[in-house]
Every structure is written in structure tokens, then in C-alpha cells.
Amino acid sequence: MPRDRFGREIDYLRISLIDHCNLRCVYCMPLTGATFLPSADLLAANEIEIVARAAVAVGFRRIRLTGGEPTLRADLIEIVERIARIPALADLALTTNGILLPRLAPALVAAGLRRVNVHCDTLDPERLARVMRLGSFAEIWAGILAAEEAGLTPIKLNAVVVRGYNDADVVALAALTRARDWHVRFIELMPLGVGEPAEVSRQKYVPSAETRAHIETALGPLAALPIVDAADEARNYRLADGRGTIGFISPVSEPYCGTCNRMRLTADGRFHLCLLNDDELDVRAALRRGGEAAVAEVLLAAVLAKPVGHRLSAGHTIEHREMFQLGG
Ligand code: SAM
Ligand code: SF4
């Protein structure tokens, strides 16, 4: 398994397939005026497979497909098929807003996908329309149920907590774990880029401690679960009568850079070394020049160049990428 300069084992690759999205979450994408990569700049399905194979060859074991909205890639099923058949890959998952899952879930399972994380910020249709914009709660909920029915389990729900938008709704989301064995995870806002979403992320930030206190006041104490995977970015809990779990992802209030195991690939073929820094290495040129072996070389260089962590508390800003270009 590749190790970086700080002794961290890096074995998890998050691949952004596309920067387009069918939603416009207030903290991720501006309602109008976002510019997108021309399709000619996106890595093709066979190129994504080559990067995935190179990653597994150097010791990566987990891959997650993300976006933008990965289900907007017309060749998503082919991409999943190509990656799922790589021997020695231990985990292949997808992060999505769920809207297209009723149509895609069975084919994704047949192609070899194991799990999905579905992004749903609130169970309240009006507030969901205000925070996630363009989509509806009914569509996302149908997507979650379709994923569960197709066997893309355990279901993980991701909710970003945004003051004045959905901070009152964390209780109803957490209460889902009483009857269902779902993992509901609350994510702190991170400011990426220089536009309106970054401003929202700064202004409407809610620390996880506050979200947790809110849930405990309404639903009773949360019991901390043992840490099974040191690289899991969530701190996980359970309600006394809970079947599922409740997690808090707190990159701002409790940075977990010390156990980071991730590398990111952008849709236009750059290794992005740390979500909250701008450093990148171009892999597309190497891929087109030298195939899998050249990609492996760039990937190992990328691992060695990974920054020690983010510097948000020192006021550092991420200038060259927005969240929808990196995929969380
Ligand atoms: N469209 C898919 C989705 O929404 O799940 C995949 C891409 S999205 C960028 C991946 C994750 O990033 C989502 O779970 C979303 O909640 C999270 N996210 C987006 N903008 C964020 C921000 N400013 N701070 C924290 N999380 C954010
Ligand atoms: Fe789209 Fe996901 Fe960003 Fe929301 S968080 S705008 S669903 S990419």
C-alpha cells in the first residue's frame, strides 16, 4: 500500500466522473453561471479503467465514483463494469443525489456496484427545494428506496448542515435510524472556491457539536461506537433504540487530516492531492503517452506530494476548484 511522507497509507481513490449536476445545492454550485468541462476534456470510460487499474496495481483497495452528479454520465454502467472486474479491488461505491437511482439501481448492481451514499439534506420537501434546488424530496426519497430494494446496502445518507436552511431538520433525519438500519451522516460545511457557494459555506456553518447536541436534546443520548476503521472520516453513534447509526463528519471543527487515506481524480484527469488544497498533478497526459505504467508513476508521485493537511483555520482559501468539480 502506498505511504505518503507523513506515514499515512493512501489506498482510497475518489473518481469524479463529470462536473455537471441536475441540482444546485446552495453550498456547492451557483444557481446560474457555473462553467463546465467540455465533454472532450472528460476522461473516457477506458481511460478511467486504466487509472483504476494503475491504482489497484500500486496498492489502492477502495474506489468511489462521484461528481458533480455521476449518474449523469451516459456511460456510467460501463464504467462501473470496467472497474468492478479489476481483481483485488475490495470496495466500489458511488456518491449520488439519488434522483436517477430508480432508473439505474438494478443495472448498477448487475454491473458490480456494492454501495451508494445518497445525499439528502432534509425530509421536508419545501426546505429541500430551498437547499438542494432544482430537485424534489419525492425524487430523492424514491432513489433511496430504489437503492435499498436493489441491494445497494447498507444505505448511507449524507446531509450537509446549513444554518437557517436545514439545521432544524437534523432531528427527523437522525430519527430515521430508529426503524431503519441506515447510516445517517451529518457533514460540516467546507468552503471551496471563490464564489457564492464558498460564501454560504462560511456564513451558514454549523459545528458538529451543535448538531449532535440538538439531536440528543430531542432524541436522547447518543452512544459512541468503537472506531472500526481509523480512516473513516465519520465519528459514529447510535440512539438507545436505534437500528442504524448516526455519524458526524467534522473537517472544520475536528480535522481528520492525520488519518486521511484519500487521493482524488478530477473528471479532466488531474490527481487532486487534498480536498482542501489546490495542489494537482496532471495524469491525463501521462495516460495518453504511457498507459497504465505511466499513470502508476504519476500516482505514486501524487501520494508523495500530498500536503500534511488543510489550513482552513489559518484562513487559507481553495481557489482553483469548486466542490462540484471535486466530488467531496
Ligand atoms: N452529487 C453527488 C452528491 O451530492 O452526493 C456527488 C457529488 S457531491 C459534491 C459529494 C458530497 O459533497 C455530497 O455528499 C455533498 O453533500 C457534499 N458537499 C457538497 N458541497 C459541500 C460543502 N460546501 N461542504 C461540505 N460538503 C459538501
Ligand atoms: Fe450536485 Fe452533489 Fe453539488 Fe448538490 S452536492 S449541487 S447534488 S454535485
mmCIF file of C-alpha atoms and ligand atoms in Angstrom:
data_model
loop_
_atom_site.group_PDB
_atom_site.id
_atom_site.type_symbol
_atom_site.label_atom_id
_atom_site.label_comp_id
_atom_site.label_asym_id
_atom_site.label_seq_id
_atom_site.Cartn_x
_atom_site.Cartn_y
_atom_site.Cartn_z
ATOM 1 C CA MET A 1 0.000 0.000 0.000
ATOM 2 C CA PRO A 2 1.475 3.416 -0.890
ATOM 3 C CA ARG A 3 2.567 5.595 2.010
ATOM 4 C CA ASP A 4 2.966 9.342 1.909
ATOM 5 C CA ARG A 5 5.717 11.455 3.519
ATOM 6 C CA PHE A 6 3.792 11.555 6.781
ATOM 7 C CA GLY A 7 3.388 7.781 7.090
ATOM 8 C CA ARG A 8 -0.261 7.757 6.012
ATOM 9 C CA GLU A 9 -1.348 4.745 3.967
ATOM 10 C CA ILE A 10 -3.206 6.029 0.926
ATOM 11 C CA ASP A 11 -5.474 3.357 -0.541
ATOM 12 C CA TYR A 12 -8.730 5.129 -1.387
ATOM 13 C CA LEU A 13 -9.331 6.791 -4.759
ATOM 14 C CA ARG A 14 -12.339 9.029 -5.339
ATOM 15 C CA ILE A 15 -13.034 9.448 -9.030
ATOM 16 C CA SER A 16 -15.083 12.406 -10.235
ATOM 17 C CA LEU A 17 -16.793 11.321 -13.456
ATOM 18 C CA ILE A 18 -18.355 14.612 -14.520
ATOM 19 C CA ASP A 19 -18.764 18.156 -13.223
ATOM 20 C CA HIS A 20 -22.380 18.640 -14.378
ATOM 21 C CA CYS A 21 -25.228 18.249 -11.930
ATOM 22 C CA ASN A 22 -29.013 18.143 -12.061
ATOM 23 C CA LEU A 23 -29.203 20.009 -8.713
ATOM 24 C CA ARG A 24 -27.687 23.243 -7.451
ATOM 25 C CA CYS A 25 -27.099 22.810 -3.703
ATOM 26 C CA VAL A 26 -26.545 26.267 -2.204
ATOM 27 C CA TYR A 27 -23.128 25.395 -0.753
ATOM 28 C CA CYS A 28 -21.836 23.524 -3.810
ATOM 29 C CA MET A 29 -22.884 25.105 -7.094
ATOM 30 C CA PRO A 30 -24.148 28.543 -8.117
ATOM 31 C CA LEU A 31 -27.701 28.587 -9.470
ATOM 32 C CA THR A 32 -26.537 30.115 -12.732
ATOM 33 C CA GLY A 33 -23.209 30.853 -14.322
ATOM 34 C CA ALA A 34 -21.260 27.677 -13.486
ATOM 35 C CA THR A 35 -18.934 26.689 -16.294
ATOM 36 C CA PHE A 36 -18.455 23.030 -17.131
ATOM 37 C CA LEU A 37 -15.757 20.996 -18.798
ATOM 38 C CA PRO A 38 -16.313 20.359 -22.495
ATOM 39 C CA SER A 39 -17.094 16.657 -22.943
ATOM 40 C CA ALA A 40 -13.908 16.233 -24.992
ATOM 41 C CA ASP A 41 -11.920 17.020 -21.812
ATOM 42 C CA LEU A 42 -13.542 14.293 -19.718
ATOM 43 C CA LEU A 43 -11.606 11.066 -19.319
ATOM 44 C CA ALA A 44 -13.257 8.316 -21.372
ATOM 45 C CA ALA A 45 -14.536 5.094 -19.771
ATOM 46 C CA ASN A 46 -11.499 3.094 -20.929
ATOM 47 C CA GLU A 47 -9.148 5.789 -19.575
ATOM 48 C CA ILE A 48 -10.882 5.757 -16.199
ATOM 49 C CA GLU A 49 -10.411 1.984 -16.155
ATOM 50 C CA ILE A 50 -6.688 2.403 -16.845
ATOM 51 C CA VAL A 51 -6.319 4.831 -13.925
ATOM 52 C CA ALA A 52 -8.297 2.467 -11.671
ATOM 53 C CA ARG A 53 -6.127 -0.486 -12.718
ATOM 54 C CA ALA A 54 -2.951 1.501 -12.068
ATOM 55 C CA ALA A 55 -4.281 2.491 -8.651
ATOM 56 C CA VAL A 56 -5.055 -1.104 -7.703
ATOM 57 C CA ALA A 57 -1.665 -2.223 -9.047
ATOM 58 C CA VAL A 58 0.146 0.164 -6.670
ATOM 59 C CA GLY A 59 -1.980 -0.892 -3.678
ATOM 60 C CA PHE A 60 -5.210 1.120 -3.691
ATOM 61 C CA ARG A 61 -8.106 -1.023 -2.487
ATOM 62 C CA ARG A 62 -11.177 1.219 -2.479
ATOM 63 C CA ILE A 63 -12.735 3.303 -5.208
ATOM 64 C CA ARG A 64 -15.692 5.672 -5.026
ATOM 65 C CA LEU A 65 -17.343 7.290 -8.032
ATOM 66 C CA THR A 66 -18.577 10.836 -7.535
ATOM 67 C CA GLY A 67 -19.123 14.085 -9.454
ATOM 68 C CA GLY A 68 -20.812 16.595 -9.989
ATOM 69 C CA GLU A 69 -23.558 14.052 -10.346
ATOM 70 C CA PRO A 70 -22.035 10.757 -11.518
ATOM 71 C CA THR A 71 -25.367 9.332 -12.668
ATOM 72 C CA LEU A 72 -25.413 11.965 -15.436
ATOM 73 C CA ARG A 73 -22.615 10.092 -17.244
ATOM 74 C CA ALA A 74 -24.338 8.218 -20.072
ATOM 75 C CA ASP A 75 -21.655 5.516 -19.803
ATOM 76 C CA LEU A 76 -21.873 5.090 -16.004
ATOM 77 C CA ILE A 77 -22.890 1.426 -16.180
ATOM 78 C CA GLU A 78 -19.958 0.664 -18.494
ATOM 79 C CA ILE A 79 -17.570 2.500 -16.138
ATOM 80 C CA VAL A 80 -18.843 0.509 -13.140
ATOM 81 C CA GLU A 81 -18.490 -2.742 -15.087
ATOM 82 C CA ARG A 82 -14.945 -1.913 -16.116
ATOM 83 C CA ILE A 83 -13.836 -1.059 -12.571
ATOM 84 C CA ALA A 84 -15.784 -3.781 -10.758
ATOM 85 C CA ARG A 85 -13.968 -6.537 -12.642
ATOM 86 C CA ILE A 86 -10.498 -5.418 -11.510
ATOM 87 C CA PRO A 87 -9.160 -8.212 -9.286
ATOM 88 C CA ALA A 88 -8.017 -7.174 -5.772
ATOM 89 C CA LEU A 89 -10.334 -4.176 -5.579
ATOM 90 C CA ALA A 90 -12.045 -4.530 -2.201
ATOM 91 C CA ASP A 91 -14.743 -1.874 -2.449
ATOM 92 C CA LEU A 92 -16.531 0.057 -5.172
ATOM 93 C CA ALA A 93 -19.152 2.629 -4.162
ATOM 94 C CA LEU A 94 -20.977 5.651 -5.583
ATOM 95 C CA THR A 95 -21.966 9.019 -4.139
ATOM 96 C CA THR A 96 -25.119 10.464 -5.704
ATOM 97 C CA ASN A 97 -28.075 12.745 -5.105
ATOM 98 C CA GLY A 98 -30.210 9.692 -5.868
ATOM 99 C CA ILE A 99 -32.548 11.282 -8.384
ATOM 100 C CA LEU A 100 -31.729 8.850 -11.194
ATOM 101 C CA LEU A 101 -31.444 5.753 -8.982
ATOM 102 C CA PRO A 102 -34.987 4.461 -9.630
ATOM 103 C CA ARG A 103 -33.917 4.053 -13.233
ATOM 104 C CA LEU A 104 -30.329 2.926 -12.647
ATOM 105 C CA ALA A 105 -30.101 0.942 -9.394
ATOM 106 C CA PRO A 106 -30.714 -2.596 -10.747
ATOM 107 C CA ALA A 107 -28.280 -2.076 -13.655
ATOM 108 C CA LEU A 108 -25.649 -0.672 -11.273
ATOM 109 C CA VAL A 109 -25.911 -3.771 -9.097
ATOM 110 C CA ALA A 110 -25.670 -6.035 -12.140
ATOM 111 C CA ALA A 111 -22.572 -4.096 -13.212
ATOM 112 C CA GLY A 112 -20.890 -4.798 -9.853
ATOM 113 C CA LEU A 113 -21.559 -1.734 -7.695
ATOM 114 C CA ARG A 114 -21.708 -2.589 -3.992
ATOM 115 C CA ARG A 115 -22.937 0.501 -2.155
ATOM 116 C CA VAL A 116 -24.254 4.023 -2.544
ATOM 117 C CA ASN A 117 -24.197 7.144 -0.405
ATOM 118 C CA VAL A 118 -27.258 9.238 -1.150
ATOM 119 C CA HIS A 119 -27.212 12.933 -0.440
ATOM 120 C CA CYS A 120 -30.422 14.181 1.212
ATOM 121 C CA ASP A 121 -30.282 17.306 3.359
ATOM 122 C CA THR A 122 -33.786 17.214 4.837
ATOM 123 C CA LEU A 123 -37.024 15.227 4.830
ATOM 124 C CA ASP A 124 -39.033 18.436 4.481
ATOM 125 C CA PRO A 125 -39.974 18.930 0.788
ATOM 126 C CA GLU A 126 -40.090 22.739 0.948
ATOM 127 C CA ARG A 127 -36.777 23.088 2.733
ATOM 128 C CA LEU A 128 -35.170 20.511 0.474
ATOM 129 C CA ALA A 129 -36.200 22.553 -2.556
ATOM 130 C CA ARG A 130 -34.603 25.608 -0.928
ATOM 131 C CA VAL A 131 -31.278 23.994 -0.014
ATOM 132 C CA MET A 132 -30.708 21.498 -2.842
ATOM 133 C CA ARG A 133 -32.560 23.488 -5.538
ATOM 134 C CA LEU A 134 -33.949 22.073 -8.835
ATOM 135 C CA GLY A 135 -34.785 18.595 -7.453
ATOM 136 C CA SER A 136 -37.590 17.391 -5.195
ATOM 137 C CA PHE A 137 -37.680 15.390 -1.981
ATOM 138 C CA ALA A 138 -40.021 12.841 -3.628
ATOM 139 C CA GLU A 139 -37.409 12.096 -6.310
ATOM 140 C CA ILE A 140 -34.543 11.710 -3.831
ATOM 141 C CA TRP A 141 -36.612 9.540 -1.483
ATOM 142 C CA ALA A 142 -37.641 7.297 -4.395
ATOM 143 C CA GLY A 143 -33.941 6.980 -5.241
ATOM 144 C CA ILE A 144 -33.037 5.947 -1.699
ATOM 145 C CA LEU A 145 -35.756 3.276 -1.649
ATOM 146 C CA ALA A 146 -34.744 2.029 -5.103
ATOM 147 C CA ALA A 147 -31.140 1.648 -3.929
ATOM 148 C CA GLU A 148 -32.242 -0.304 -0.878
ATOM 149 C CA GLU A 149 -34.510 -2.561 -2.904
ATOM 150 C CA ALA A 150 -31.729 -3.253 -5.398
ATOM 151 C CA GLY A 151 -29.401 -4.304 -2.546
ATOM 152 C CA LEU A 152 -27.034 -1.317 -2.584
ATOM 153 C CA THR A 153 -26.719 -1.593 1.166
ATOM 154 C CA PRO A 154 -26.022 -0.558 3.845
ATOM 155 C CA ILE A 155 -27.686 2.690 2.784
ATOM 156 C CA LYS A 156 -25.729 5.761 3.806
ATOM 157 C CA LEU A 157 -27.394 9.165 3.754
ATOM 158 C CA ASN A 158 -25.293 12.324 3.670
ATOM 159 C CA ALA A 159 -26.766 15.576 4.959
ATOM 160 C CA VAL A 160 -24.816 18.827 4.923
ATOM 161 C CA VAL A 161 -25.978 21.021 7.813
ATOM 162 C CA VAL A 162 -26.689 24.615 6.772
ATOM 163 C CA ARG A 163 -27.817 27.200 9.308
ATOM 164 C CA GLY A 164 -31.220 28.637 8.522
ATOM 165 C CA TYR A 165 -31.832 26.060 5.795
ATOM 166 C CA ASN A 166 -31.958 22.581 7.347
ATOM 167 C CA ASP A 167 -30.397 22.777 10.815
ATOM 168 C CA ALA A 168 -33.849 22.202 12.373
ATOM 169 C CA ASP A 169 -34.263 19.035 10.313
ATOM 170 C CA VAL A 170 -31.340 17.047 11.663
ATOM 171 C CA VAL A 171 -33.620 15.526 14.301
ATOM 172 C CA ALA A 172 -36.017 13.970 11.758
ATOM 173 C CA LEU A 173 -33.078 12.673 9.707
ATOM 174 C CA ALA A 174 -31.407 11.160 12.785
ATOM 175 C CA ALA A 175 -34.732 9.589 13.843
ATOM 176 C CA LEU A 176 -34.734 7.560 10.602
ATOM 177 C CA THR A 177 -32.125 5.327 12.245
ATOM 178 C CA ARG A 178 -34.648 4.105 14.828
ATOM 179 C CA ALA A 179 -36.621 1.966 12.403
ATOM 180 C CA ARG A 180 -34.031 1.504 9.652
ATOM 181 C CA ASP A 181 -30.514 0.102 9.638
ATOM 182 C CA TRP A 182 -29.286 3.134 7.677
ATOM 183 C CA HIS A 183 -26.206 5.246 8.364
ATOM 184 C CA VAL A 184 -27.192 8.900 8.520
ATOM 185 C CA ARG A 185 -24.182 11.201 8.415
ATOM 186 C CA PHE A 186 -24.109 14.923 9.098
ATOM 187 C CA ILE A 187 -21.392 16.874 7.297
ATOM 188 C CA GLU A 188 -19.922 20.231 8.279
ATOM 189 C CA LEU A 189 -19.808 22.852 5.557
ATOM 190 C CA MET A 190 -16.435 23.370 3.880
ATOM 191 C CA PRO A 191 -15.699 26.484 1.828
ATOM 192 C CA LEU A 192 -14.273 25.620 -1.595
ATOM 193 C CA GLY A 193 -13.681 28.037 -4.424
ATOM 194 C CA VAL A 194 -14.184 31.774 -4.504
ATOM 195 C CA GLY A 195 -17.877 32.138 -5.393
ATOM 196 C CA GLU A 196 -21.256 32.267 -3.718
ATOM 197 C CA PRO A 197 -21.241 28.591 -2.515
ATOM 198 C CA ALA A 198 -17.998 29.216 -0.599
ATOM 199 C CA GLU A 199 -19.549 32.296 0.975
ATOM 200 C CA VAL A 200 -22.637 30.282 2.018
ATOM 201 C CA SER A 201 -20.333 27.600 3.428
ATOM 202 C CA ARG A 202 -18.577 30.193 5.593
ATOM 203 C CA GLN A 203 -21.675 32.104 6.702
ATOM 204 C CA LYS A 204 -24.017 29.169 7.399
ATOM 205 C CA TYR A 205 -21.529 26.786 9.003
ATOM 206 C CA VAL A 206 -22.839 24.717 11.941
ATOM 207 C CA PRO A 207 -20.271 22.814 14.048
ATOM 208 C CA SER A 208 -20.984 19.101 14.544
ATOM 209 C CA ALA A 209 -21.063 19.557 18.334
ATOM 210 C CA GLU A 210 -24.115 21.776 17.929
ATOM 211 C CA THR A 211 -25.835 19.307 15.571
ATOM 212 C CA ARG A 212 -25.136 16.485 17.976
ATOM 213 C CA ALA A 213 -26.472 18.419 20.989
ATOM 214 C CA HIS A 214 -29.605 19.263 19.028
ATOM 215 C CA ILE A 215 -30.208 15.565 18.241
ATOM 216 C CA GLU A 216 -29.504 14.437 21.795
ATOM 217 C CA THR A 217 -31.883 17.022 23.267
ATOM 218 C CA ALA A 218 -34.688 15.762 21.042
ATOM 219 C CA LEU A 219 -33.995 12.030 20.801
ATOM 220 C CA GLY A 220 -31.924 11.109 23.861
ATOM 221 C CA PRO A 221 -28.250 10.348 24.394
ATOM 222 C CA LEU A 222 -26.078 9.034 21.585
ATOM 223 C CA ALA A 223 -23.782 6.122 22.454
ATOM 224 C CA ALA A 224 -20.359 6.366 20.795
ATOM 225 C CA LEU A 225 -19.469 3.355 18.664
ATOM 226 C CA PRO A 226 -15.931 1.963 18.618
ATOM 227 C CA ILE A 227 -13.719 3.121 15.748
ATOM 228 C CA VAL A 228 -13.526 0.141 13.409
ATOM 229 C CA ASP A 229 -11.727 1.843 10.534
ATOM 230 C CA ALA A 230 -9.233 4.562 11.500
ATOM 231 C CA ALA A 231 -9.661 6.214 8.104
ATOM 232 C CA ASP A 232 -13.453 6.535 8.473
ATOM 233 C CA GLU A 233 -13.993 10.292 8.455
ATOM 234 C CA ALA A 234 -17.221 9.958 10.480
ATOM 235 C CA ARG A 235 -17.449 9.626 14.249
ATOM 236 C CA ASN A 236 -20.319 7.212 14.714
ATOM 237 C CA TYR A 237 -23.045 6.896 17.339
ATOM 238 C CA ARG A 238 -26.280 5.073 17.959
ATOM 239 C CA LEU A 239 -29.537 6.041 19.646
ATOM 240 C CA ALA A 240 -30.529 3.801 22.564
ATOM 241 C CA ASP A 241 -33.337 2.362 20.421
ATOM 242 C CA GLY A 242 -31.513 2.759 17.090
ATOM 243 C CA ARG A 243 -31.098 0.083 14.423
ATOM 244 C CA GLY A 244 -28.944 2.312 12.248
ATOM 245 C CA THR A 245 -26.121 4.698 13.096
ATOM 246 C CA ILE A 246 -25.607 8.447 13.187
ATOM 247 C CA GLY A 247 -22.276 9.871 12.058
ATOM 248 C CA PHE A 248 -20.678 13.294 12.205
ATOM 249 C CA ILE A 249 -18.124 14.377 9.619
ATOM 250 C CA SER A 250 -16.311 17.387 11.022
ATOM 251 C CA PRO A 251 -13.489 18.511 8.738
ATOM 252 C CA VAL A 252 -13.578 22.046 10.142
ATOM 253 C CA SER A 253 -14.102 21.590 13.897
ATOM 254 C CA GLU A 254 -12.169 18.308 14.213
ATOM 255 C CA PRO A 255 -9.883 17.884 11.193
ATOM 256 C CA TYR A 256 -9.010 14.255 10.433
ATOM 257 C CA CYS A 257 -6.085 15.021 8.110
ATOM 258 C CA GLY A 258 -3.794 12.815 10.247
ATOM 259 C CA THR A 259 -5.665 9.688 9.134
ATOM 260 C CA CYS A 260 -6.515 10.794 5.595
ATOM 261 C CA ASN A 261 -6.219 7.868 3.155
ATOM 262 C CA ARG A 262 -7.550 9.582 0.030
ATOM 263 C CA MET A 263 -6.493 10.600 -3.412
ATOM 264 C CA ARG A 264 -8.878 12.259 -5.857
ATOM 265 C CA LEU A 265 -9.081 12.111 -9.634
ATOM 266 C CA THR A 266 -10.858 15.021 -11.343
ATOM 267 C CA ALA A 267 -13.096 14.435 -14.358
ATOM 268 C CA ASP A 268 -10.484 16.085 -16.591
ATOM 269 C CA GLY A 269 -7.679 13.822 -15.442
ATOM 270 C CA ARG A 270 -5.802 15.503 -12.598
ATOM 271 C CA PHE A 271 -4.870 13.928 -9.304
ATOM 272 C CA HIS A 272 -6.108 16.393 -6.682
ATOM 273 C CA LEU A 273 -3.922 15.750 -3.660
ATOM 274 C CA CYS A 274 -6.081 17.060 -0.803
ATOM 275 C CA LEU A 275 -9.719 18.159 -0.993
ATOM 276 C CA LEU A 276 -8.971 21.440 0.779
ATOM 277 C CA ASN A 277 -5.804 22.454 -1.051
ATOM 278 C CA ASP A 278 -5.225 23.401 -4.678
ATOM 279 C CA ASP A 279 -2.292 21.074 -5.456
ATOM 280 C CA GLU A 280 -2.774 18.833 -8.505
ATOM 281 C CA LEU A 281 -0.762 16.614 -10.835
ATOM 282 C CA ASP A 282 -1.791 16.082 -14.444
ATOM 283 C CA VAL A 283 -2.298 12.401 -15.164
ATOM 284 C CA ARG A 284 -4.185 12.681 -18.457
ATOM 285 C CA ALA A 285 -1.083 13.488 -20.475
ATOM 286 C CA ALA A 286 0.813 10.581 -18.880
ATOM 287 C CA LEU A 287 -2.103 8.263 -19.515
ATOM 288 C CA ARG A 288 -2.265 9.145 -23.206
ATOM 289 C CA ARG A 289 1.503 8.885 -23.549
ATOM 290 C CA GLY A 290 2.413 5.834 -21.487
ATOM 291 C CA GLY A 291 -0.719 3.938 -20.364
ATOM 292 C CA GLU A 292 -1.067 2.163 -17.027
ATOM 293 C CA ALA A 293 2.637 2.178 -16.116
ATOM 294 C CA ALA A 294 2.910 5.944 -16.637
ATOM 295 C CA VAL A 295 -0.269 6.522 -14.603
ATOM 296 C CA ALA A 296 1.141 4.447 -11.740
ATOM 297 C CA GLU A 297 4.254 6.628 -11.720
ATOM 298 C CA VAL A 298 2.237 9.855 -11.521
ATOM 299 C CA LEU A 299 0.000 8.364 -8.829
ATOM 300 C CA LEU A 300 2.945 7.440 -6.612
ATOM 301 C CA ALA A 301 4.357 10.937 -7.115
ATOM 302 C CA ALA A 302 0.946 12.352 -6.170
ATOM 303 C CA VAL A 303 0.902 10.283 -2.965
ATOM 304 C CA LEU A 304 4.361 11.583 -2.045
ATOM 305 C CA ALA A 305 3.300 15.165 -2.712
ATOM 306 C CA LYS A 306 0.151 15.013 -0.550
ATOM 307 C CA PRO A 307 0.043 18.004 1.796
ATOM 308 C CA VAL A 308 0.010 17.335 5.531
ATOM 309 C CA GLY A 309 -3.489 18.775 5.884
ATOM 310 C CA HIS A 310 -5.770 21.705 5.316
ATOM 311 C CA ARG A 311 -5.240 25.199 6.662
ATOM 312 C CA LEU A 312 -8.786 26.477 6.903
ATOM 313 C CA SER A 313 -8.292 27.688 10.465
ATOM 314 C CA ALA A 314 -5.405 29.869 9.230
ATOM 315 C CA GLY A 315 -7.767 31.449 6.690
ATOM 316 C CA HIS A 316 -6.314 29.565 3.711
ATOM 317 C CA THR A 317 -8.692 29.505 0.727
ATOM 318 C CA ILE A 318 -9.038 26.962 -2.077
ATOM 319 C CA GLU A 319 -9.066 28.988 -5.252
ATOM 320 C CA HIS A 320 -8.956 26.768 -8.286
ATOM 321 C CA ARG A 321 -11.702 24.224 -7.712
ATOM 322 C CA GLU A 322 -15.297 24.217 -6.520
ATOM 323 C CA MET A 323 -16.880 21.293 -4.664
ATOM 324 C CA PHE A 324 -18.853 20.161 -7.716
ATOM 325 C CA GLN A 325 -15.551 19.775 -9.587
ATOM 326 C CA LEU A 326 -14.044 17.531 -6.910
ATOM 327 C CA GLY A 327 -16.887 15.426 -5.545
ATOM 328 C CA GLY A 328 -16.427 15.768 -1.799
HETATM 329 N N1 SAM B 1 -23.763 14.910 -6.491
HETATM 330 C C1 SAM B 1 -23.370 13.896 -5.584
HETATM 331 C C2 SAM B 1 -23.905 14.168 -4.198
HETATM 332 O O1 SAM B 1 -24.443 15.257 -3.982
HETATM 333 O O2 SAM B 1 -23.759 13.286 -3.358
HETATM 334 C C3 SAM B 1 -21.867 13.695 -5.539
HETATM 335 C C4 SAM B 1 -21.006 14.912 -5.513
HETATM 336 S S1 SAM B 1 -21.203 15.954 -4.078
HETATM 337 C C5 SAM B 1 -20.049 17.222 -4.396
HETATM 338 C C6 SAM B 1 -20.450 14.926 -2.829
HETATM 339 C C7 SAM B 1 -20.743 15.318 -1.420
HETATM 340 O O3 SAM B 1 -20.218 16.591 -1.171
HETATM 341 C C8 SAM B 1 -22.219 15.376 -1.073
HETATM 342 O O4 SAM B 1 -22.488 14.465 -0.032
HETATM 343 C C9 SAM B 1 -22.422 16.774 -0.589
HETATM 344 O O5 SAM B 1 -23.272 16.762 0.475
HETATM 345 C C10 SAM B 1 -21.035 17.224 -0.227
HETATM 346 N N2 SAM B 1 -20.810 18.671 -0.326
HETATM 347 C C11 SAM B 1 -21.017 19.466 -1.390
HETATM 348 N N3 SAM B 1 -20.662 20.736 -1.112
HETATM 349 C C12 SAM B 1 -20.206 20.747 0.177
HETATM 350 C C13 SAM B 1 -19.679 21.760 1.045
HETATM 351 N N4 SAM B 1 -19.538 23.015 0.659
HETATM 352 N N5 SAM B 1 -19.301 21.379 2.280
HETATM 353 C C14 SAM B 1 -19.439 20.094 2.694
HETATM 354 N N6 SAM B 1 -19.911 19.098 1.920
HETATM 355 C C15 SAM B 1 -20.306 19.416 0.680
HETATM 356 FE FE1 SF4 B 2 -24.967 18.492 -7.280
HETATM 357 FE FE2 SF4 B 2 -23.987 16.981 -5.345
HETATM 358 FE FE3 SF4 B 2 -23.165 19.508 -5.628
HETATM 359 FE FE4 SF4 B 2 -25.621 19.069 -4.800
HETATM 360 S S1 SF4 B 2 -23.721 18.498 -3.722
HETATM 361 S S2 SF4 B 2 -25.017 20.528 -6.427
HETATM 362 S S3 SF4 B 2 -26.160 17.251 -5.860
HETATM 363 S S4 SF4 B 2 -22.801 17.876 -7.036
#
